[in-house]
Amino acid sequence: MDYDKYAHEPFAVTVDLAVLTVTEGTLHALLVERGQEPYAGHWALPGGFVHPDESAETAARRELAEETGLSDVSGLHLEQLRTYSEPDRDPRMRVVSVAFAALLPDPPEPHGGSDAAEARWVPYDKAGPLAFDHDRILADAHELVGAKLEYTCLATAFCPPEFTLGELQQVYETVWGTTLDRPNFRRKVLATPGFVEAVPGAARLTGGRGKPAALYRAGPATALHPPLLRPSPEGRPA
Amino acid sequence: MDYDKYAHEPFAVTVDLAVLTVTEGTLHALLVERGQEPYAGHWALPGGFVHPDESAETAARRELAEETGLSDVSGLHLEQLRTYSEPDRDPRMRVVSVAFAALLPDPPEPHGGSDAAEARWVPYDKAGPLAFDHDRILADAHELVGAKLEYTCLATAFCPPEFTLGELQQVYETVWGTTLDRPNFRRKVLATPGFVEAVPGAARLTGGRGKPAALYRAGPATALHPPLLRPSPEGRPA
DNA sequence: CCCTTTATGGTCAGGATGACTAATAGTCCT
DNA sequence: AGGACTATTAGTCATCCTGACCATAAAGGG
């Protein structure tokens, strides 16, 4: 890198967050309503400028805390998605945005943060046309999370500290948009060492009817070997 | 994103390229020798500033062409890796770098490009301490490529337009640092529709001894279902 | 001509997966 | 309280995929 050969144009660097959660069997994204031009009145992904003294990861975590009002953002899963740098993605100036996907277990009531007119959880399908290239960012986040569910233990990031296998399966089904066989899912998860570990105090749960389910915690494993492949819709995704 | 709330500090945005190739059964990376401070005399990944009118992808492709001297960079595989944005990663100023992994079939002789004192192919293992955080970027690129070989058809990007299954297997073995069973590898590859397609003119090849191998081309498939998992070194990667 | 080398073809057992059936243990309704 | 309902948990069975092999074919080199 030769920094002195070209006059380096200044860029603005932002972070955009695709904050995802699973509630009521549906994938939700956290959106904010823009208060100013451009795209005033449109919905957009939360985000903001990277400060001079922080990394993109730090900025993303700060924005996440501001936007969700959560105090403990340190334990949340943050995944760097991709960087979007098309020259015309912001009509006002040259903005390079580092996008992150954040996974939340329980969706807290979003209080329209510092700079957002309003913040709301919106079902993924109904996340209408968003400002800037945020539609694509959100779609990319969905795809990334869906793929990572296959070969990592990421799914537990959508669950509270203690969860049932039914809840874990719900995460897979919701993100993938499919249904899975319950006994098979159970067998697979339990056969993967370190994925989940049973909570010894044979606890129970569920506010509904049916047999109480055993509780599990996220295990130390991060990778899934062999992976848990989502069913191919057709013959083969060629 | 509220662009007017904070005075947005200007950042310099660069691209860094981890250009990888497989030659003589070894993974090689393209490195350039820095001509100026900081890290003068050290080796580094090729890269440079993103121009005001181009995206990071475009900049990466341009730098790749300059650095390798290849005229046809359009067909080469470029994969966005990650963005590195630690505030202190460059001692002089605030630089945010979008890193890419580039995969080459035949390593052309690198002509020390416009701004590089010298450019050279270096075996991956011997890519000593690099400038800035480029050691980590290179390692991340290796890990990404290794993972993508498992569940995508990326391996053909390391091969010339027509190749033998032996060469394809070589790619896997070199990147993963393992050995694979030849008949099993063959069976797996041929059983995946769209991965490779035989060249009808039952051509042959190889400059050495042994039975001539059939030639194949890259197929239309991009994903590998089910994946081609690398052998787990120990019991289970927990 | 024999040996080495590489490619290709095939077998065979074990593991993983998908499709089901059945039993268990609770809540809800009447 | 009893029965209906529901969700969890357990288990079976055939099939596919995989890893570990062995065998054959087609070249080149002594």
XYZ file of C-alpha atoms (C1' of nucleotides) in Angstrom:
536
model
C 0.000 0.000 0.000
C 1.526 3.230 -1.087
C -0.296 5.935 0.695
C 1.470 8.825 -0.905
C 1.033 8.022 -4.549
C -2.594 8.912 -4.815
C -4.252 11.789 -3.132
C -6.583 9.745 -1.000
C -10.071 11.018 -1.104
C -11.756 11.149 2.292
C -14.568 8.694 2.837
C -17.246 8.566 5.464
C -17.372 5.197 7.155
C -20.537 3.901 8.748
C -21.848 0.689 10.172
C -25.225 -0.791 9.338
C -26.842 -3.399 11.512
C -29.175 -6.175 10.511
C -30.540 -6.979 13.955
C -32.459 -10.221 13.769
C -34.567 -12.101 16.245
C -37.111 -14.886 16.255
C -40.461 -14.122 17.861
C -43.778 -15.824 17.425
C -42.288 -18.178 14.918
C -41.285 -15.374 12.608
C -37.998 -13.761 11.791
C -37.998 -10.101 12.742
C -35.623 -7.301 11.930
C -35.095 -4.107 13.851
C -35.810 -1.079 11.678
C -35.716 2.630 12.301
C -37.697 5.333 10.612
C -35.564 8.000 9.057
C -36.274 11.534 10.154
C -34.479 13.413 7.430
C -33.594 13.448 3.807
C -32.762 11.503 1.931
C -35.324 8.797 2.418
C -37.107 10.756 5.135
C -40.030 8.712 6.347
C -38.558 5.532 4.935
C -37.476 2.637 7.073
C -33.842 1.730 7.281
C -31.422 -0.434 9.170
C -30.018 1.068 12.342
C -26.490 2.299 12.071
C -24.269 5.310 12.250
C -20.855 6.730 11.803
C -17.731 5.073 13.043
C -16.025 7.372 15.499
C -12.391 8.261 15.016
C -11.212 6.191 17.952
C -13.197 3.018 17.483
C -13.217 0.045 15.181
C -16.218 -0.903 13.097
C -16.980 -3.706 15.547
C -16.942 -1.302 18.463
C -19.106 1.146 16.611
C -21.572 -1.581 15.725
C -21.838 -2.645 19.339
C -22.308 0.917 20.483
C -25.033 1.536 17.937
C -26.690 -1.700 18.885
C -26.785 -0.648 22.525
C -28.177 2.767 21.663
C -30.794 1.386 19.335
C -32.060 -1.484 21.438
C -31.594 0.101 24.828
C -29.925 -3.032 26.080
C -27.316 -2.578 28.735
C -25.545 -5.873 28.210
C -24.573 -5.859 24.581
C -21.288 -7.573 25.295
C -22.655 -11.078 25.144
C -24.626 -10.625 21.962
C -23.495 -12.238 18.795
C -22.206 -9.846 16.183
C -21.141 -11.096 12.806
C -19.412 -8.996 10.230
C -21.353 -9.395 7.018
C -19.737 -7.493 4.215
C -18.757 -3.981 3.281
C -20.840 -2.011 0.844
C -18.945 0.577 -1.090
C -20.763 1.397 -4.304
C -19.928 5.009 -5.120
C -23.549 6.037 -5.481
C -25.071 4.224 -2.552
C -25.597 7.484 -0.705
C -26.745 10.434 -2.790
C -25.022 13.013 -0.605
C -21.491 11.788 -0.263
C -19.146 8.899 -0.515
C -20.091 6.505 2.272
C -18.547 3.117 2.835
C -20.588 0.996 5.162
C -19.483 -2.038 7.098
C -22.543 -4.194 7.678
C -23.059 -6.489 10.645
C -25.619 -9.077 11.512
C -26.654 -9.107 15.163
C -28.603 -11.957 16.706
C -30.873 -11.384 19.684
C -32.636 -13.934 21.863
C -35.381 -11.801 23.414
C -36.444 -8.743 21.518
C -36.442 -5.839 23.940
C -38.829 -3.014 23.308
C -36.820 -0.697 21.127
C -36.873 2.850 22.356
C -36.373 5.086 19.400
C -32.715 5.687 20.081
C -30.759 8.849 20.093
C -31.064 9.667 16.462
C -33.895 7.477 15.253
C -37.317 8.918 14.933
C -38.789 5.538 15.720
C -37.507 2.006 16.010
C -39.602 -1.105 15.541
C -39.436 -4.824 15.093
C -40.766 -5.716 11.680
C -41.395 -9.198 10.308
C -38.693 -10.028 7.802
C -41.135 -10.543 4.937
C -42.865 -7.244 5.555
C -39.670 -5.227 5.713
C -40.760 -3.193 2.759
C -38.490 -1.225 0.522
C -35.810 0.196 2.744
C -33.625 3.238 2.361
C -30.329 3.116 0.495
C -29.194 -0.423 -0.313
C -30.522 -1.750 2.959
C -32.833 -4.223 1.286
C -29.849 -5.995 -0.081
C -27.946 -5.805 3.184
C -30.871 -7.326 5.023
C -31.191 -10.075 2.427
C -27.481 -10.783 2.626
C -27.731 -11.002 6.397
C -30.574 -13.478 6.119
C -28.605 -15.594 3.688
C -25.476 -15.488 5.831
C -27.303 -16.487 8.973
C -29.134 -19.238 7.153
C -25.882 -20.643 5.839
C -24.106 -20.354 9.166
C -26.831 -22.274 10.910
C -25.798 -25.241 8.824
C -22.244 -25.600 9.934
C -21.897 -23.574 13.122
C -23.593 -23.475 16.491
C -24.891 -20.002 15.763
C -28.495 -20.934 16.447
C -28.017 -20.709 20.190
C -27.374 -16.983 19.779
C -31.068 -16.615 18.994
C -32.001 -18.376 22.232
C -32.024 -17.233 25.838
C -29.368 -18.680 28.173
C -31.541 -21.701 28.850
C -33.759 -23.060 26.165
C -35.594 -26.152 25.033
C -34.778 -28.154 21.964
C -38.120 -27.105 20.599
C -37.089 -23.470 20.762
C -33.798 -24.260 19.101
C -35.587 -26.092 16.335
C -37.937 -23.155 15.962
C -34.930 -20.984 15.185
C -33.834 -23.275 12.383
C -37.311 -23.561 10.962
C -37.932 -19.841 11.114
C -34.687 -18.757 9.523
C -34.782 -21.442 6.867
C -38.487 -21.201 6.263
C -38.872 -24.961 6.426
C -40.113 -27.538 8.858
C -37.901 -30.175 10.387
C -38.646 -33.565 11.822
C -38.581 -33.223 15.558
C -37.051 -36.557 16.595
C -34.420 -36.317 13.906
C -33.500 -32.788 14.878
C -33.205 -33.848 18.477
C -31.000 -36.808 17.615
C -28.721 -34.688 15.489
C -28.283 -31.926 18.045
C -27.652 -34.267 20.929
C -25.240 -36.329 18.861
C -23.065 -33.290 18.231
C -20.723 -33.010 21.197
C -20.544 -29.549 22.687
C -23.494 -28.118 20.820
C -25.821 -28.058 23.811
C -25.508 -29.393 27.321
C -28.395 -30.399 29.535
C -29.195 -28.282 32.549
C -28.768 -30.740 35.402
C -31.612 -29.489 37.568
C -33.984 -31.375 35.305
C -35.865 -28.144 34.926
C -38.908 -27.573 32.832
C -40.467 -24.742 31.053
C -43.061 -23.690 28.541
C -46.023 -21.565 29.332
C -48.278 -23.746 27.299
C -49.660 -27.212 27.326
C -47.944 -30.446 26.579
C -45.159 -32.332 28.234
C -42.575 -30.030 29.817
C -39.327 -29.927 27.902
C -35.848 -30.348 29.287
C -33.677 -27.273 29.368
C -30.321 -26.922 27.677
C -27.516 -24.438 27.605
C -25.226 -23.536 24.730
C -22.182 -25.765 24.754
C -18.556 -24.893 24.092
C -18.590 -26.026 20.481
C -18.651 -23.453 17.708
C -18.529 -25.652 14.614
C -20.899 -28.388 13.541
C -19.201 -31.506 12.216
C -20.874 -32.899 10.296
C -23.120 -29.979 9.419
C -26.863 -29.776 9.784
C -27.891 -29.232 6.193
C -31.111 -27.546 5.327
C -33.317 -29.677 3.131
C -32.783 -28.879 -0.534
C -36.030 -27.546 -1.928
C -35.746 -29.347 -5.226
C -33.473 -31.953 -6.641
C -30.112 -30.358 -6.184
C -29.176 -26.711 -5.950
C -26.973 -26.819 -9.007
C -28.121 6.550 9.740
C -28.027 10.156 10.780
C -25.244 11.775 8.889
C -25.583 15.196 10.406
C -25.574 14.377 14.063
C -21.901 13.597 14.361
C -19.175 15.423 12.602
C -17.935 12.525 10.545
C -14.233 12.144 10.633
C -12.702 11.403 7.250
C -11.215 7.952 6.761
C -8.872 6.612 4.159
C -10.257 3.470 2.545
C -7.988 0.893 0.999
C -8.224 -2.614 -0.353
C -5.828 -5.402 0.547
C -5.549 -8.521 -1.564
C -4.647 -11.997 -0.480
C -3.795 -13.416 -3.902
C -3.482 -17.176 -3.632
C -2.421 -19.854 -6.039
C -1.373 -23.472 -5.974
C 1.967 -24.302 -7.564
C 4.208 -27.286 -7.084
C 1.847 -28.675 -4.525
C 2.187 -25.657 -2.284
C -0.058 -22.738 -1.528
C 1.556 -19.482 -2.557
C 0.635 -15.892 -1.821
C 1.560 -12.839 -3.830
C 3.539 -10.381 -1.727
C 5.080 -7.013 -2.440
C 8.063 -5.443 -0.796
C 7.341 -2.065 0.682
C 9.536 0.765 -0.507
C 8.760 3.306 2.157
C 8.019 3.847 5.775
C 6.391 2.518 7.709
C 7.477 -1.065 7.314
C 9.971 -0.157 4.564
C 11.658 -3.323 3.392
C 8.963 -5.493 4.890
C 6.691 -7.660 2.810
C 3.028 -6.880 2.592
C -0.110 -7.810 0.732
C -0.733 -5.917 -2.484
C -3.370 -3.251 -2.244
C -4.050 0.417 -2.514
C -6.493 3.219 -2.126
C -10.031 3.074 -3.343
C -10.545 5.814 -5.855
C -13.419 8.252 -5.441
C -15.397 6.817 -8.317
C -15.005 3.094 -7.774
C -16.284 0.484 -5.380
C -13.991 -1.629 -3.277
C -14.562 -4.542 -5.642
C -13.561 -2.462 -8.611
C -10.518 -1.148 -6.807
C -9.498 -4.665 -5.847
C -9.749 -5.841 -9.431
C -7.770 -2.881 -10.656
C -5.024 -3.431 -8.113
C -4.964 -7.100 -8.982
C -4.429 -6.294 -12.629
C -1.694 -3.821 -11.839
C 0.075 -6.135 -9.468
C -0.047 -9.322 -11.488
C 0.195 -7.775 -14.925
C -2.677 -9.915 -16.094
C -4.804 -8.440 -18.813
C -7.861 -10.585 -18.205
C -8.719 -10.052 -14.582
C -12.404 -10.164 -15.278
C -12.728 -13.915 -15.032
C -10.762 -14.308 -11.848
C -12.466 -15.161 -8.654
C -12.556 -12.380 -6.098
C -14.046 -12.939 -2.697
C -14.666 -10.233 -0.161
C -13.080 -11.365 3.053
C -13.667 -8.880 5.785
C -13.020 -5.267 6.634
C -10.260 -4.369 9.042
C -10.809 -1.164 10.898
C -8.790 -1.146 14.111
C -7.946 2.492 14.814
C -4.226 1.822 15.182
C -3.668 -0.566 12.322
C -1.782 2.100 10.402
C 0.562 4.311 12.411
C 0.109 7.324 10.183
C -3.596 7.786 9.837
C -6.982 6.234 10.113
C -7.197 3.598 7.407
C -10.070 1.223 6.924
C -9.192 -1.656 4.658
C -11.524 -3.947 2.782
C -9.727 -7.245 2.273
C -10.293 -9.605 -0.637
C -9.124 -13.075 -1.427
C -8.221 -13.655 -5.081
C -7.730 -17.099 -6.554
C -5.451 -17.675 -9.527
C -4.966 -20.795 -11.621
C -1.578 -20.146 -13.185
C 0.725 -17.804 -11.379
C 1.974 -15.256 -13.861
C 5.353 -13.705 -13.267
C 4.587 -10.718 -11.135
C 6.172 -7.580 -12.444
C 6.745 -5.234 -9.579
C 3.730 -3.107 -10.258
C 3.364 0.605 -10.324
C 4.014 1.272 -6.704
C 5.583 -1.931 -5.436
C 9.320 -2.149 -5.129
C 9.121 -5.840 -5.861
C 6.421 -8.460 -6.104
C 6.935 -12.166 -5.550
C 5.137 -15.437 -5.031
C 5.962 -16.721 -1.578
C 4.991 -20.098 -0.129
C 2.227 -19.590 2.371
C 4.195 -21.065 5.249
C 7.188 -18.888 4.575
C 5.204 -15.669 4.336
C 7.111 -14.236 7.242
C 5.925 -11.415 9.437
C 4.134 -9.017 7.175
C 3.519 -5.317 7.474
C 0.520 -3.919 9.325
C -2.045 -6.584 10.207
C -1.470 -8.432 6.965
C -0.465 -11.640 8.728
C -3.923 -11.882 10.107
C -5.559 -10.953 6.827
C -3.616 -13.656 5.038
C -4.515 -16.199 7.690
C -8.165 -15.198 7.493
C -8.050 -15.601 3.732
C -6.592 -19.073 4.077
C -9.266 -20.046 6.548
C -12.049 -18.624 4.378
C -10.864 -20.414 1.275
C -10.409 -23.643 3.191
C -13.946 -23.426 4.491
C -15.427 -22.477 1.150
C -13.822 -25.454 -0.538
C -16.051 -27.587 1.620
C -19.418 -26.357 0.495
C -18.835 -24.490 -2.753
C -17.291 -25.239 -6.121
C -14.589 -22.673 -5.457
C -11.777 -25.127 -6.092
C -12.105 -24.822 -9.849
C -11.070 -21.177 -9.534
C -7.570 -22.462 -8.740
C -7.503 -24.535 -11.904
C -6.986 -23.613 -15.551
C -9.994 -23.809 -17.888
C -9.374 -27.507 -18.462
C -7.963 -29.633 -15.713
C -7.704 -33.190 -14.484
C -9.332 -34.526 -11.369
C -5.851 -35.024 -9.997
C -5.170 -31.329 -10.262
C -8.467 -30.528 -8.611
C -7.672 -32.891 -5.788
C -4.268 -31.276 -5.471
C -6.011 -27.974 -4.766
C -7.983 -29.467 -1.916
C -4.992 -31.228 -0.452
C -2.795 -28.165 -0.700
C -5.222 -25.720 0.832
C -6.302 -28.103 3.564
C -2.875 -29.512 4.188
C -4.196 -33.044 4.136
C -4.228 -35.988 1.787
C -7.393 -37.398 0.311
C -8.255 -40.795 -1.009
C -8.182 -40.565 -4.763
C -11.044 -42.903 -5.726
C -13.288 -41.428 -3.055
C -12.531 -37.898 -4.149
C -13.280 -38.830 -7.713
C -16.543 -40.470 -6.787
C -17.656 -37.482 -4.767
C -16.810 -34.910 -7.410
C -18.428 -36.818 -10.244
C -21.498 -37.515 -8.142
C -22.099 -33.812 -7.624
C -24.091 -32.616 -10.616
C -22.701 -29.485 -12.192
C -19.422 -29.462 -10.329
C -17.325 -30.534 -13.288
C -18.184 -31.703 -16.780
C -16.043 -33.943 -18.913
C -14.423 -32.497 -22.002
C -15.897 -34.624 -24.778
C -12.787 -34.837 -26.911
C -11.480 -37.485 -24.520
C -8.351 -35.451 -24.260
C -5.402 -36.246 -22.146
C -2.701 -34.335 -20.452
C 0.107 -34.452 -17.932
C 3.715 -33.975 -18.830
C 4.790 -36.862 -16.699
C 4.435 -40.571 -16.537
C 1.432 -42.652 -15.737
C -1.893 -43.101 -17.413
C -3.192 -39.963 -19.116
C -6.023 -38.315 -17.259
C -9.338 -37.174 -18.627
C -9.939 -33.471 -18.806
C -12.767 -31.616 -17.151
C -14.188 -28.142 -17.178
C -15.835 -26.233 -14.350
C -19.560 -26.862 -14.335
C -22.428 -24.452 -13.739
C -22.889 -25.398 -10.079
C -21.704 -23.054 -7.381
C -22.763 -24.879 -4.236
C -21.838 -28.355 -3.054
C -24.736 -30.348 -1.651
C -23.865 -32.292 0.316
C -20.542 -30.651 1.149
C -17.109 -32.145 0.794
C -15.925 -32.019 4.378
C -12.279 -31.895 5.232
C -11.223 -34.700 7.528
C -11.352 -33.631 11.144
C -7.819 -33.769 12.520
C -8.795 -35.146 15.914
C -11.938 -36.459 17.437
C -14.274 -33.560 16.981
C -13.559 -29.896 16.554
C -15.506 -28.933 19.623
C 10.126 -56.918 -20.445
C 9.346 -55.753 -15.889
C 8.651 -52.182 -12.727
C 7.000 -47.766 -11.425
C 3.546 -44.309 -11.732
C -0.948 -42.409 -12.285
C -5.814 -42.920 -13.486
C -9.948 -45.346 -13.078
C -13.271 -48.893 -11.462
C -15.315 -51.504 -7.841
C -16.439 -53.617 -3.100
C -17.837 -53.472 1.679
C -18.785 -52.093 6.332
C -20.191 -48.321 9.315
C -22.224 -43.838 10.122
C -25.599 -40.386 9.194
C -30.072 -39.162 7.543
C -35.064 -39.194 6.472
C -39.585 -41.111 7.230
C -42.339 -43.048 10.679
C -44.568 -45.169 14.925
C -45.135 -45.196 19.756
C -44.940 -43.927 24.549
C -44.813 -40.202 28.167
C -46.210 -36.269 30.745
C -48.124 -32.436 31.242
C -52.396 -28.642 30.449
C -57.218 -27.565 29.132
C -62.109 -28.383 28.871
C -66.334 -30.317 30.443
C -62.063 -36.121 37.972
C -61.850 -37.796 33.442
C -60.958 -37.425 28.783
C -59.114 -34.700 24.907
C -55.302 -32.404 23.323
C -50.494 -31.234 22.802
C -45.759 -31.336 22.932
C -41.684 -33.961 24.293
C -39.060 -38.046 24.139
C -37.835 -42.791 22.615
C -37.103 -46.094 19.143
C -37.195 -48.512 14.406
C -35.887 -49.225 9.654
C -34.348 -48.473 4.988
C -31.361 -45.608 2.351
C -27.603 -42.711 1.196
C -22.947 -41.160 2.008
C -18.529 -41.955 3.512
C -13.973 -43.935 4.472
C -10.938 -47.768 3.790
C -9.800 -50.747 0.909
C -8.353 -53.806 -3.448
C -7.979 -54.363 -8.452
C -7.248 -53.068 -13.189
C -5.752 -50.056 -17.111
C -2.510 -47.185 -19.488
C 1.310 -44.838 -19.913
C 6.999 -44.170 -19.295
C 11.711 -45.740 -17.867
C 15.214 -48.947 -16.808
